[in-house]
Amino acid sequence: MSAPPAGSSAPSFTFEGRTIPAAAGQSIAAALYAAGVRIFTRSFKYHRPRGLFCVSGDCPNCLMNVDGKPNVRTCTEPARAGQVVRSQNCWPSLNHDFLRVFDYLSYFLPVGFYYKRFHKPRWLWPIFEHVVRHIAGLGRIDVAARPRIDTAIEHLHTDVCIIGGGAAGMAAAREAANAGASVLLLERQPRLGGERRDTGDSVSLLAEGEQLATHPRIKVCVNAPVFGLYEGNLIGAAHEDRLLKVRARQIIVCTGGRERPFLLPNNDLPGIFLSRGVRRLSFLYGVPAGQRAVVLTDNDDGVLFAHELKAQGIAVVALIDRRPAVGLRGEEPLAQFAGQAIARGLVLRAVGSKHIQAVRVVQANPDGSFDPRAEQEIGCDLLCVASEQVPANELLVQAGMRFRFEAGRWRPANLVPGVSAAGGAAGTPRGVARVLEGRLRGAEAAAALGFPVGALAELRQGWEALPCSAAVDVGSRACPQGGGGGKCFVCLCEDVTDKDVQQAIAEGFDGIEPLKRYSTASMGPCQGKMCGRGMTELCAQFTQRDINAVGTTTSRPPLVPVELAVLAADRRHHPIRRTPLHHWHQAHGARWLDAGQWKRPESYGDPAAEVKAVRSSAGLIDVSTLGKIDVIGPDAAQLLDRICLQKWHDLTPGRVRYSAMCTEEGILFDDGIGGCLGPDHYYLTASTGNAEAVFQWLEMWRATWRLNATVVNQTSAFAAMNLAGPHAREILTTLTSLDLSSAAFPYPALRQGEVAGVACRLLRIGFVGELGYEIHCPSAHGWHLWNAILEAGKPFDLRPFGVEAQRILRLEKGHLIVGQDTDALSNPLDAGLDWLVRFEKPAFHGRAALERLKAMKVRARLVGFRLPTTPAGGLGAPPQTMEGCQVIEQGRPAGRVTSMRYSPTLREHIGLAWVPAAKAENVPFRIRFNGTDVAADIVPLPFYDFEGKRLKA
Amino acid sequence: MTSAAVPLARTPLHDWHAQHGAHFVTVHGWQVPAGYSSAESEAVAARNGVGIADVSSQGKLSYRGKGVPVLAQRLAPDSKRLGVTWLRGEQAALLCRLTDEHLLVLSLTEEPIPPGETGENVLAINVTCALAGFFLIGPRLEELLRRMTAFDVRETSLPVNGCAETSLAGVEALLVRSPEVPLPAMRVYVAWDMAEHVWERLLEAGRDLGIAPLGQEGLRLLMKDH
């Protein structure tokens, strides 16, 4: 027996209150096994005791809770000092689980019971569901645990990616790299070597792996299980806490083969192992699996394995070979075994309650029948199952490769460009053939990428000359009958027996996919790795069809469990946009609001006071998030004329206009301010959320119509701030030499000039309904300008205001917000923007739809409203919670509230709502709010400064 | 009107620099970080791991239009159709041909080509304040970028004097593999308002690679190596 991997310290962990010592490098399960633990889990449905079986992270038999994380495959999870390991799905303990009562009640729990029982009477279902949830299943998620956020992503690019570092994979890597390709080798285990690592010849193999890792063009990545193969040769793998996304020009899948369980009664007893599990336990972790072993096999490797066991000092009390003759290619003398060797042997039953104690064995006749009187019982504490391998080909299937069963083996039936398979994954038997195939596929991959490969023809010849031995046909793989009963499990994860499968087929679920769904076989944690092929074979046998006609179930990612935190690693890159004044706001007590990707100050603590400041003296708001777009060129006016609702071509330099645009369907898309900066140069703003969309919309139509204009997205380039209030002009005068008088710079208009030494674009507009200047400057000077204005405004009680104050101010002024007061069905005619639409223009976006709408009867319109009487004690909730409430007409919903605030200026609740077009002006309408109907009066817009005197001051 | 001196411009990372102990220096009207610790230690960090410098203050001029091929030919007669040409000497600049009709000139100042000299059908746009720029220098650069972008950043795919528009940290970015220093170097340009997000993601992702911010003085030490 080889020593466990050398390590500095021996970690110890706790398991159910016991302290378990572990050798360095051991897995949790190996340490537990060495400490005498034999029952590792209780099964999903029947709560039968289960022990180690595959020891390679495939089967469900070792799932435990480790440090609060459920369903950890403890057979491969490294033991670390201080871990807390707990069992799951048992009560009160693994060794004594009362829920095993279901094993004896199995008659009442046939296949599909979950779909059939408990549904009548209907009211009982919730009760049953609650109970079933608690007694069946896997581990529990610890919702109190803090979510992990320390995951990361890494994108890798390589010429050739090889998945699986076994004999074939290592050969492929070397061959491709020697030809000049860059190679990435992904291995799910901590070391290269594949199944050869699990046997005695690991020494030369480790040296080979180390040598490979020093190759200048090979990058080896261990502990990196691949969970999916996606379109475009994208490979998803998890590497510790890191998500790897690998793009490879060529992929070679070398994931090896898997032994599958033999079907026999009580085939789930602890003490029954796959032979590779026994190998891994002893060679990787230094733990012998038992003392007295029975080996059950149908191939040469099983015989070799029996020799191996003897060499380790484990007594092989019997070698049971399903084939007609025992021994290596029939040559090995039987006498080498101290115990018995039985050809055409059948294990009729495993005997034991919580651990295997014996097997009942018989020699079959050449026709498969047997004489029950010849049955004998052989005592043992270990039954090793060494079956012919089936390909671990799930990734290949995900890539589009199909497999056919021929001469006892599953082989690829088609080629997939850029993806190939070598070794066990391609159904190639063990031995030199796998290495040769690996070399060939490596060379082919390099050659496909244009690297000169001299040995290609030679390798191909060698491969073609190699005889591909057929597997020996050992007859029926169904569970032997007449051995005295006991459940025979096809699917260990979901506790599905061969009788369940038979029953499901008898009920008509005889296709492999419906059979899987109905019986739930292969839908558990192993996802069919253990049972998939067995199911196909059983289904073929029971339905008397060809295996290839039955087919296999579909393999989908993730092939191995991946934590959602790892998959979500690149979601951490969710971008945040900050205005150039972000840190000023932060330092001045801003309460943040997420506006798309932007962070905006909602207020600096008191929105009502901010509103008052704007109405009585002056306020300053950061509007850098607005979309800012330059349209330059001879066709600029034409482009805007055709996109927007109103005219652009008659806009002279210095003039601005409120502008809006529609989709082809006449739906309001966005609004903003547009101005003319000079000949063939226009500047428009878009709302914060639509900035990118408007830019792309303009750019798309410019290109489509082949107009000679350039659309420049200046959103990031300019900081913008709106100085508004009765004292705005006085404040600004101190900072600029521009003539700000209403005669020289009227409402609405656009000027360019220096403010506080910074070159700016100034727009005299009035979103908030006061004398105001929106000032745009290069973003690098935003901080300077903002501070200069605040400094100049000190004598006038200038106050910064946030988005909430702006919302109140604009509502008082009756300005709508596209996307809040309108939706995907709102057109400008109904929304009260009919004055914008210039039907006299020959063509513009949405014209046809709007003309039709104009001819139709208007169904709804957007109106302003006020609450004449506020219910005693206020609304009982912030007024904005009324947004979205229904407008009720004759007891039925007839519209909705889109905006609602308390106006500190008007001292009443005001809002915007969609109401039926026929609604009379002077009759109050009703809003259903928190279960009561509140009366609202329609008010002509705007609520505040109806004549617009303040704007034009 | 109170006439102030010409105001100093700030990069979008100004507050980050200040919070991380930078001392500032004025370059061409901009306040830029001269250094955070000592220039030597910053340069050592870059030579061993990755250094990251804020070069947002450097000039970025975008030339677009049908006349761009002629202009590019005139500025750098031996330039390739697409990619980067390094003009050295007095008016050092990187000419990045992004498309046939789009030339981005990266230089130390915002001084544009005089309007009369751009030729016919060329629209000049100063994008200095639209794009933030970072200069990443050091042997572990590729390792860092692999964690930030799905783009293949190996030299085989993005060689020296190559550039690529791609996504970095979830943000649109221009990568320019720079020839200016004798170490692996990449200039990264993202939208001005995304600067802090990308900068912080880079520093976070590169922690185990020994990433360190690099001031003007440290950057100059590295440039001198050439």
mmCIF file of C-alpha atoms in Angstrom, chain A residues 619-878:
data_model
loop_
_atom_site.group_PDB
_atom_site.id
_atom_site.type_symbol
_atom_site.label_atom_id
_atom_site.label_comp_id
_atom_site.label_asym_id
_atom_site.label_seq_id
_atom_site.Cartn_x
_atom_site.Cartn_y
_atom_site.Cartn_z
ATOM 1 C CA GLY A 619 -31.569 75.828 -5.891
ATOM 2 C CA LEU A 620 -28.906 73.858 -7.715
ATOM 3 C CA ILE A 621 -29.281 70.281 -8.899
ATOM 4 C CA ASP A 622 -26.756 67.936 -10.518
ATOM 5 C CA VAL A 623 -28.302 66.768 -13.796
ATOM 6 C CA SER A 624 -25.117 65.263 -15.271
ATOM 7 C CA THR A 625 -26.993 62.012 -15.786
ATOM 8 C CA LEU A 626 -29.076 63.524 -18.594
ATOM 9 C CA GLY A 627 -28.385 62.159 -22.025
ATOM 10 C CA LYS A 628 -26.428 64.733 -24.050
ATOM 11 C CA ILE A 629 -26.112 64.324 -27.769
ATOM 12 C CA ASP A 630 -24.490 66.431 -30.482
ATOM 13 C CA VAL A 631 -25.782 66.039 -34.012
ATOM 14 C CA ILE A 632 -23.418 67.631 -36.502
ATOM 15 C CA GLY A 633 -23.430 67.799 -40.274
ATOM 16 C CA PRO A 634 -25.304 69.021 -43.358
ATOM 17 C CA ASP A 635 -28.115 66.500 -42.807
ATOM 18 C CA ALA A 636 -28.360 66.999 -39.017
ATOM 19 C CA ALA A 637 -31.618 68.986 -39.194
ATOM 20 C CA GLN A 638 -33.122 66.475 -41.580
ATOM 21 C CA LEU A 639 -32.250 63.576 -39.272
ATOM 22 C CA LEU A 640 -33.856 65.284 -36.291
ATOM 23 C CA ASP A 641 -36.873 66.390 -38.344
ATOM 24 C CA ARG A 642 -37.512 62.798 -39.300
ATOM 25 C CA ILE A 643 -36.988 61.399 -35.799
ATOM 26 C CA CYS A 644 -38.709 64.000 -33.646
ATOM 27 C CA LEU A 645 -42.309 65.181 -33.501
ATOM 28 C CA GLN A 646 -41.668 68.877 -33.990
ATOM 29 C CA LYS A 647 -39.664 70.925 -36.437
ATOM 30 C CA TRP A 648 -35.912 71.348 -36.281
ATOM 31 C CA HIS A 649 -34.962 72.837 -39.608
ATOM 32 C CA ASP A 650 -36.368 76.257 -38.674
ATOM 33 C CA LEU A 651 -34.464 76.346 -35.383
ATOM 34 C CA THR A 652 -31.931 79.182 -35.607
ATOM 35 C CA PRO A 653 -28.688 79.253 -33.624
ATOM 36 C CA GLY A 654 -29.330 80.057 -29.993
ATOM 37 C CA ARG A 655 -32.909 78.801 -29.939
ATOM 38 C CA VAL A 656 -34.184 75.735 -28.110
ATOM 39 C CA ARG A 657 -37.357 73.728 -28.147
ATOM 40 C CA TYR A 658 -38.991 71.029 -26.038
ATOM 41 C CA SER A 659 -38.727 67.922 -28.126
ATOM 42 C CA ALA A 660 -40.102 64.408 -28.079
ATOM 43 C CA MET A 661 -39.884 61.339 -30.248
ATOM 44 C CA CYS A 662 -42.126 58.416 -30.988
ATOM 45 C CA THR A 663 -41.651 54.871 -32.181
ATOM 46 C CA GLU A 664 -43.152 53.755 -35.497
ATOM 47 C CA GLU A 665 -46.247 52.748 -33.539
ATOM 48 C CA GLY A 666 -46.773 56.293 -32.325
ATOM 49 C CA ILE A 667 -45.735 55.444 -28.777
ATOM 50 C CA LEU A 668 -43.925 58.153 -26.849
ATOM 51 C CA PHE A 669 -40.267 57.069 -26.653
ATOM 52 C CA ASP A 670 -38.450 59.935 -25.000
ATOM 53 C CA ASP A 671 -38.497 63.673 -24.485
ATOM 54 C CA GLY A 672 -35.868 66.309 -23.886
ATOM 55 C CA ILE A 673 -34.646 69.722 -24.864
ATOM 56 C CA GLY A 674 -33.109 70.401 -28.236
ATOM 57 C CA GLY A 675 -31.221 73.436 -29.334
ATOM 58 C CA CYS A 676 -29.222 74.821 -32.222
ATOM 59 C CA LEU A 677 -25.570 75.626 -31.454
ATOM 60 C CA GLY A 678 -24.668 76.880 -34.895
ATOM 61 C CA PRO A 679 -25.055 76.036 -38.553
ATOM 62 C CA ASP A 680 -25.545 72.269 -38.918
ATOM 63 C CA HIS A 681 -24.885 71.725 -35.237
ATOM 64 C CA TYR A 682 -27.657 70.676 -32.875
ATOM 65 C CA TYR A 683 -27.555 69.652 -29.237
ATOM 66 C CA LEU A 684 -30.241 67.640 -27.529
ATOM 67 C CA THR A 685 -30.779 66.166 -24.118
ATOM 68 C CA ALA A 686 -32.480 62.896 -23.325
ATOM 69 C CA SER A 687 -33.872 61.584 -20.087
ATOM 70 C CA THR A 688 -31.426 59.767 -17.787
ATOM 71 C CA GLY A 689 -32.806 56.296 -18.363
ATOM 72 C CA ASN A 690 -33.106 56.667 -22.128
ATOM 73 C CA ALA A 691 -29.774 58.323 -22.932
ATOM 74 C CA GLU A 692 -28.170 55.290 -24.538
ATOM 75 C CA ALA A 693 -31.344 54.228 -26.324
ATOM 76 C CA VAL A 694 -31.886 57.668 -27.863
ATOM 77 C CA PHE A 695 -28.268 57.844 -28.997
ATOM 78 C CA GLN A 696 -28.481 54.418 -30.603
ATOM 79 C CA TRP A 697 -31.853 55.255 -32.143
ATOM 80 C CA LEU A 698 -30.396 58.355 -33.804
ATOM 81 C CA GLU A 699 -27.266 56.519 -34.892
ATOM 82 C CA MET A 700 -29.261 53.645 -36.337
ATOM 83 C CA TRP A 701 -31.525 55.884 -38.424
ATOM 84 C CA ARG A 702 -28.644 58.085 -39.510
ATOM 85 C CA ALA A 703 -26.973 54.982 -40.905
ATOM 86 C CA THR A 704 -30.207 53.538 -42.317
ATOM 87 C CA TRP A 705 -31.092 56.734 -44.154
ATOM 88 C CA ARG A 706 -27.442 57.295 -45.109
ATOM 89 C CA LEU A 707 -27.494 60.876 -43.889
ATOM 90 C CA ASN A 708 -24.406 63.020 -43.808
ATOM 91 C CA ALA A 709 -24.391 63.723 -40.099
ATOM 92 C CA THR A 710 -22.416 62.623 -37.083
ATOM 93 C CA VAL A 711 -24.129 61.714 -33.834
ATOM 94 C CA VAL A 712 -21.861 62.171 -30.829
ATOM 95 C CA ASN A 713 -22.796 60.854 -27.414
ATOM 96 C CA GLN A 714 -21.598 63.547 -25.009
ATOM 97 C CA THR A 715 -23.341 62.107 -21.957
ATOM 98 C CA SER A 716 -20.110 61.229 -20.185
ATOM 99 C CA ALA A 717 -18.204 64.215 -21.522
ATOM 100 C CA PHE A 718 -20.320 66.923 -19.906
ATOM 101 C CA ALA A 719 -21.273 67.639 -16.359
ATOM 102 C CA ALA A 720 -24.594 69.436 -16.108
ATOM 103 C CA MET A 721 -26.318 71.377 -13.364
ATOM 104 C CA ASN A 722 -29.538 73.292 -13.192
ATOM 105 C CA LEU A 723 -29.555 76.588 -11.331
ATOM 106 C CA ALA A 724 -33.194 77.546 -10.754
ATOM 107 C CA GLY A 725 -35.107 80.032 -8.665
ATOM 108 C CA PRO A 726 -36.007 83.703 -8.577
ATOM 109 C CA HIS A 727 -32.395 84.618 -7.765
ATOM 110 C CA ALA A 728 -30.804 82.420 -10.404
ATOM 111 C CA ARG A 729 -29.898 85.329 -12.672
ATOM 112 C CA GLU A 730 -28.333 87.381 -9.892
ATOM 113 C CA ILE A 731 -26.179 84.458 -8.869
ATOM 114 C CA LEU A 732 -25.057 83.619 -12.362
ATOM 115 C CA THR A 733 -24.284 87.235 -13.221
ATOM 116 C CA THR A 734 -21.437 87.204 -10.732
ATOM 117 C CA LEU A 735 -19.780 84.344 -12.607
ATOM 118 C CA THR A 736 -20.088 85.208 -16.269
ATOM 119 C CA SER A 737 -19.739 88.084 -18.683
ATOM 120 C CA LEU A 738 -22.685 86.822 -20.734
ATOM 121 C CA ASP A 739 -25.644 89.186 -20.929
ATOM 122 C CA LEU A 740 -28.276 87.321 -18.944
ATOM 123 C CA SER A 741 -31.076 89.841 -19.349
ATOM 124 C CA SER A 742 -34.345 88.451 -20.634
ATOM 125 C CA ALA A 743 -33.943 90.492 -23.771
ATOM 126 C CA ALA A 744 -30.530 89.051 -24.577
ATOM 127 C CA PHE A 745 -31.112 85.560 -23.214
ATOM 128 C CA PRO A 746 -34.850 84.906 -23.202
ATOM 129 C CA TYR A 747 -36.809 81.817 -22.197
ATOM 130 C CA PRO A 748 -36.252 79.394 -23.919
ATOM 131 C CA ALA A 749 -32.792 79.809 -25.458
ATOM 132 C CA LEU A 750 -29.274 78.462 -25.655
ATOM 133 C CA ARG A 751 -25.986 80.342 -25.245
ATOM 134 C CA GLN A 752 -22.335 79.401 -25.099
ATOM 135 C CA GLY A 753 -19.882 81.195 -22.896
ATOM 136 C CA GLU A 754 -17.590 81.087 -19.935
ATOM 137 C CA VAL A 755 -18.962 80.603 -16.442
ATOM 138 C CA ALA A 756 -16.417 80.773 -13.622
ATOM 139 C CA GLY A 757 -13.680 80.485 -16.224
ATOM 140 C CA VAL A 758 -15.116 77.299 -17.727
ATOM 141 C CA ALA A 759 -16.432 77.016 -21.289
ATOM 142 C CA CYS A 760 -20.116 76.147 -20.941
ATOM 143 C CA ARG A 761 -23.327 75.582 -22.814
ATOM 144 C CA LEU A 762 -26.219 77.339 -21.060
ATOM 145 C CA LEU A 763 -29.842 76.411 -21.645
ATOM 146 C CA ARG A 764 -32.507 78.727 -20.291
ATOM 147 C CA ILE A 765 -35.308 76.253 -19.704
ATOM 148 C CA GLY A 766 -37.711 75.488 -16.896
ATOM 149 C CA PHE A 767 -38.349 71.910 -15.958
ATOM 150 C CA VAL A 768 -38.983 72.975 -12.366
ATOM 151 C CA GLY A 769 -40.985 76.044 -13.367
ATOM 152 C CA GLU A 770 -38.725 78.864 -12.243
ATOM 153 C CA LEU A 771 -36.257 81.183 -13.882
ATOM 154 C CA GLY A 772 -33.474 78.712 -14.495
ATOM 155 C CA TYR A 773 -30.290 77.940 -16.344
ATOM 156 C CA GLU A 774 -29.083 74.468 -17.136
ATOM 157 C CA ILE A 775 -25.330 74.720 -17.448
ATOM 158 C CA HIS A 776 -23.275 72.048 -19.216
ATOM 159 C CA CYS A 777 -19.476 71.993 -18.981
ATOM 160 C CA PRO A 778 -16.662 69.509 -19.581
ATOM 161 C CA SER A 779 -16.893 66.900 -16.863
ATOM 162 C CA ALA A 780 -13.369 67.607 -15.621
ATOM 163 C CA HIS A 781 -14.527 71.100 -14.600
ATOM 164 C CA GLY A 782 -17.843 70.036 -13.087
ATOM 165 C CA TRP A 783 -16.539 70.122 -9.544
ATOM 166 C CA HIS A 784 -15.082 73.592 -9.979
ATOM 167 C CA LEU A 785 -18.231 75.024 -11.559
ATOM 168 C CA TRP A 786 -20.550 73.498 -8.967
ATOM 169 C CA ASN A 787 -18.536 74.951 -6.133
ATOM 170 C CA ALA A 788 -18.205 78.322 -7.831
ATOM 171 C CA ILE A 789 -21.987 78.567 -8.236
ATOM 172 C CA LEU A 790 -22.636 77.487 -4.653
ATOM 173 C CA GLU A 791 -20.125 80.062 -3.446
ATOM 174 C CA ALA A 792 -21.725 82.785 -5.539
ATOM 175 C CA GLY A 793 -25.157 81.763 -4.307
ATOM 176 C CA LYS A 794 -24.357 82.019 -0.626
ATOM 177 C CA PRO A 795 -25.797 85.530 -0.247
ATOM 178 C CA PHE A 796 -29.019 84.296 -1.871
ATOM 179 C CA ASP A 797 -29.535 81.169 0.250
ATOM 180 C CA LEU A 798 -28.796 78.964 -2.729
ATOM 181 C CA ARG A 799 -29.348 75.364 -1.758
ATOM 182 C CA PRO A 800 -28.514 72.089 -3.528
ATOM 183 C CA PHE A 801 -31.558 69.984 -4.216
ATOM 184 C CA GLY A 802 -32.055 66.360 -5.126
ATOM 185 C CA VAL A 803 -34.223 64.253 -7.384
ATOM 186 C CA GLU A 804 -37.140 64.070 -4.947
ATOM 187 C CA ALA A 805 -37.459 67.870 -4.768
ATOM 188 C CA GLN A 806 -37.204 68.000 -8.555
ATOM 189 C CA ARG A 807 -40.037 65.482 -8.837
ATOM 190 C CA ILE A 808 -42.269 67.644 -6.666
ATOM 191 C CA LEU A 809 -41.307 70.804 -8.543
ATOM 192 C CA ARG A 810 -41.948 69.356 -11.972
ATOM 193 C CA LEU A 811 -45.256 67.869 -10.804
ATOM 194 C CA GLU A 812 -46.348 71.298 -9.583
ATOM 195 C CA LYS A 813 -45.516 72.469 -13.061
ATOM 196 C CA GLY A 814 -47.417 69.532 -14.620
ATOM 197 C CA HIS A 815 -44.428 68.228 -16.621
ATOM 198 C CA LEU A 816 -44.706 64.538 -17.386
ATOM 199 C CA ILE A 817 -41.849 62.044 -17.155
ATOM 200 C CA VAL A 818 -41.710 59.593 -20.038
ATOM 201 C CA GLY A 819 -41.713 56.112 -18.560
ATOM 202 C CA GLN A 820 -43.350 57.181 -15.317
ATOM 203 C CA ASP A 821 -46.433 59.030 -16.513
ATOM 204 C CA THR A 822 -46.435 57.194 -19.826
ATOM 205 C CA ASP A 823 -46.029 53.529 -20.637
ATOM 206 C CA ALA A 824 -45.583 51.301 -23.659
ATOM 207 C CA LEU A 825 -49.105 52.189 -24.849
ATOM 208 C CA SER A 826 -49.040 55.966 -24.386
ATOM 209 C CA ASN A 827 -49.096 58.246 -27.393
ATOM 210 C CA PRO A 828 -48.383 61.988 -27.329
ATOM 211 C CA LEU A 829 -51.941 62.892 -28.352
ATOM 212 C CA ASP A 830 -53.504 61.299 -25.300
ATOM 213 C CA ALA A 831 -50.663 62.430 -23.036
ATOM 214 C CA GLY A 832 -51.495 66.072 -23.721
ATOM 215 C CA LEU A 833 -48.494 66.661 -25.978
ATOM 216 C CA ASP A 834 -50.602 67.024 -29.144
ATOM 217 C CA TRP A 835 -49.240 70.553 -29.529
ATOM 218 C CA LEU A 836 -45.815 69.039 -30.194
ATOM 219 C CA VAL A 837 -46.864 66.966 -33.167
ATOM 220 C CA ARG A 838 -46.255 68.773 -36.455
ATOM 221 C CA PHE A 839 -48.408 66.944 -38.952
ATOM 222 C CA GLU A 840 -47.451 69.538 -41.544
ATOM 223 C CA LYS A 841 -43.968 67.958 -41.739
ATOM 224 C CA PRO A 842 -43.774 65.529 -44.668
ATOM 225 C CA ALA A 843 -42.444 62.587 -42.698
ATOM 226 C CA PHE A 844 -41.427 61.737 -39.201
ATOM 227 C CA HIS A 845 -41.270 58.668 -37.047
ATOM 228 C CA GLY A 846 -44.705 57.518 -35.944
ATOM 229 C CA ARG A 847 -46.564 59.892 -38.281
ATOM 230 C CA ALA A 848 -48.738 57.223 -39.896
ATOM 231 C CA ALA A 849 -49.692 55.730 -36.564
ATOM 232 C CA LEU A 850 -50.393 59.136 -35.029
ATOM 233 C CA GLU A 851 -52.597 60.172 -37.975
ATOM 234 C CA ARG A 852 -54.664 57.073 -37.454
ATOM 235 C CA LEU A 853 -54.836 57.709 -33.724
ATOM 236 C CA LYS A 854 -55.892 61.282 -34.359
ATOM 237 C CA ALA A 855 -58.833 60.078 -36.440
ATOM 238 C CA MET A 856 -59.858 57.606 -33.750
ATOM 239 C CA LYS A 857 -61.818 58.389 -30.644
ATOM 240 C CA VAL A 858 -59.484 59.214 -27.783
ATOM 241 C CA ARG A 859 -59.907 56.624 -25.085
ATOM 242 C CA ALA A 860 -57.918 58.034 -22.222
ATOM 243 C CA ARG A 861 -56.069 61.163 -21.343
ATOM 244 C CA LEU A 862 -53.472 62.233 -18.834
ATOM 245 C CA VAL A 863 -54.824 64.851 -16.460
ATOM 246 C CA GLY A 864 -53.712 66.696 -13.383
ATOM 247 C CA PHE A 865 -55.696 66.228 -10.215
ATOM 248 C CA ARG A 866 -55.803 67.379 -6.617
ATOM 249 C CA LEU A 867 -57.330 65.840 -3.551
ATOM 250 C CA PRO A 868 -59.952 68.388 -2.343
ATOM 251 C CA THR A 869 -60.074 66.909 1.116
ATOM 252 C CA THR A 870 -57.273 64.951 2.624
ATOM 253 C CA PRO A 871 -58.583 62.179 4.837
ATOM 254 C CA ALA A 872 -58.245 62.983 8.531
ATOM 255 C CA GLY A 873 -54.716 62.307 9.736
ATOM 256 C CA GLY A 874 -53.309 62.556 6.225
ATOM 257 C CA LEU A 875 -53.348 59.708 3.764
ATOM 258 C CA GLY A 876 -52.018 57.339 6.378
ATOM 259 C CA ALA A 877 -49.132 56.669 4.030
ATOM 260 C CA PRO A 878 -46.653 58.712 1.998
#
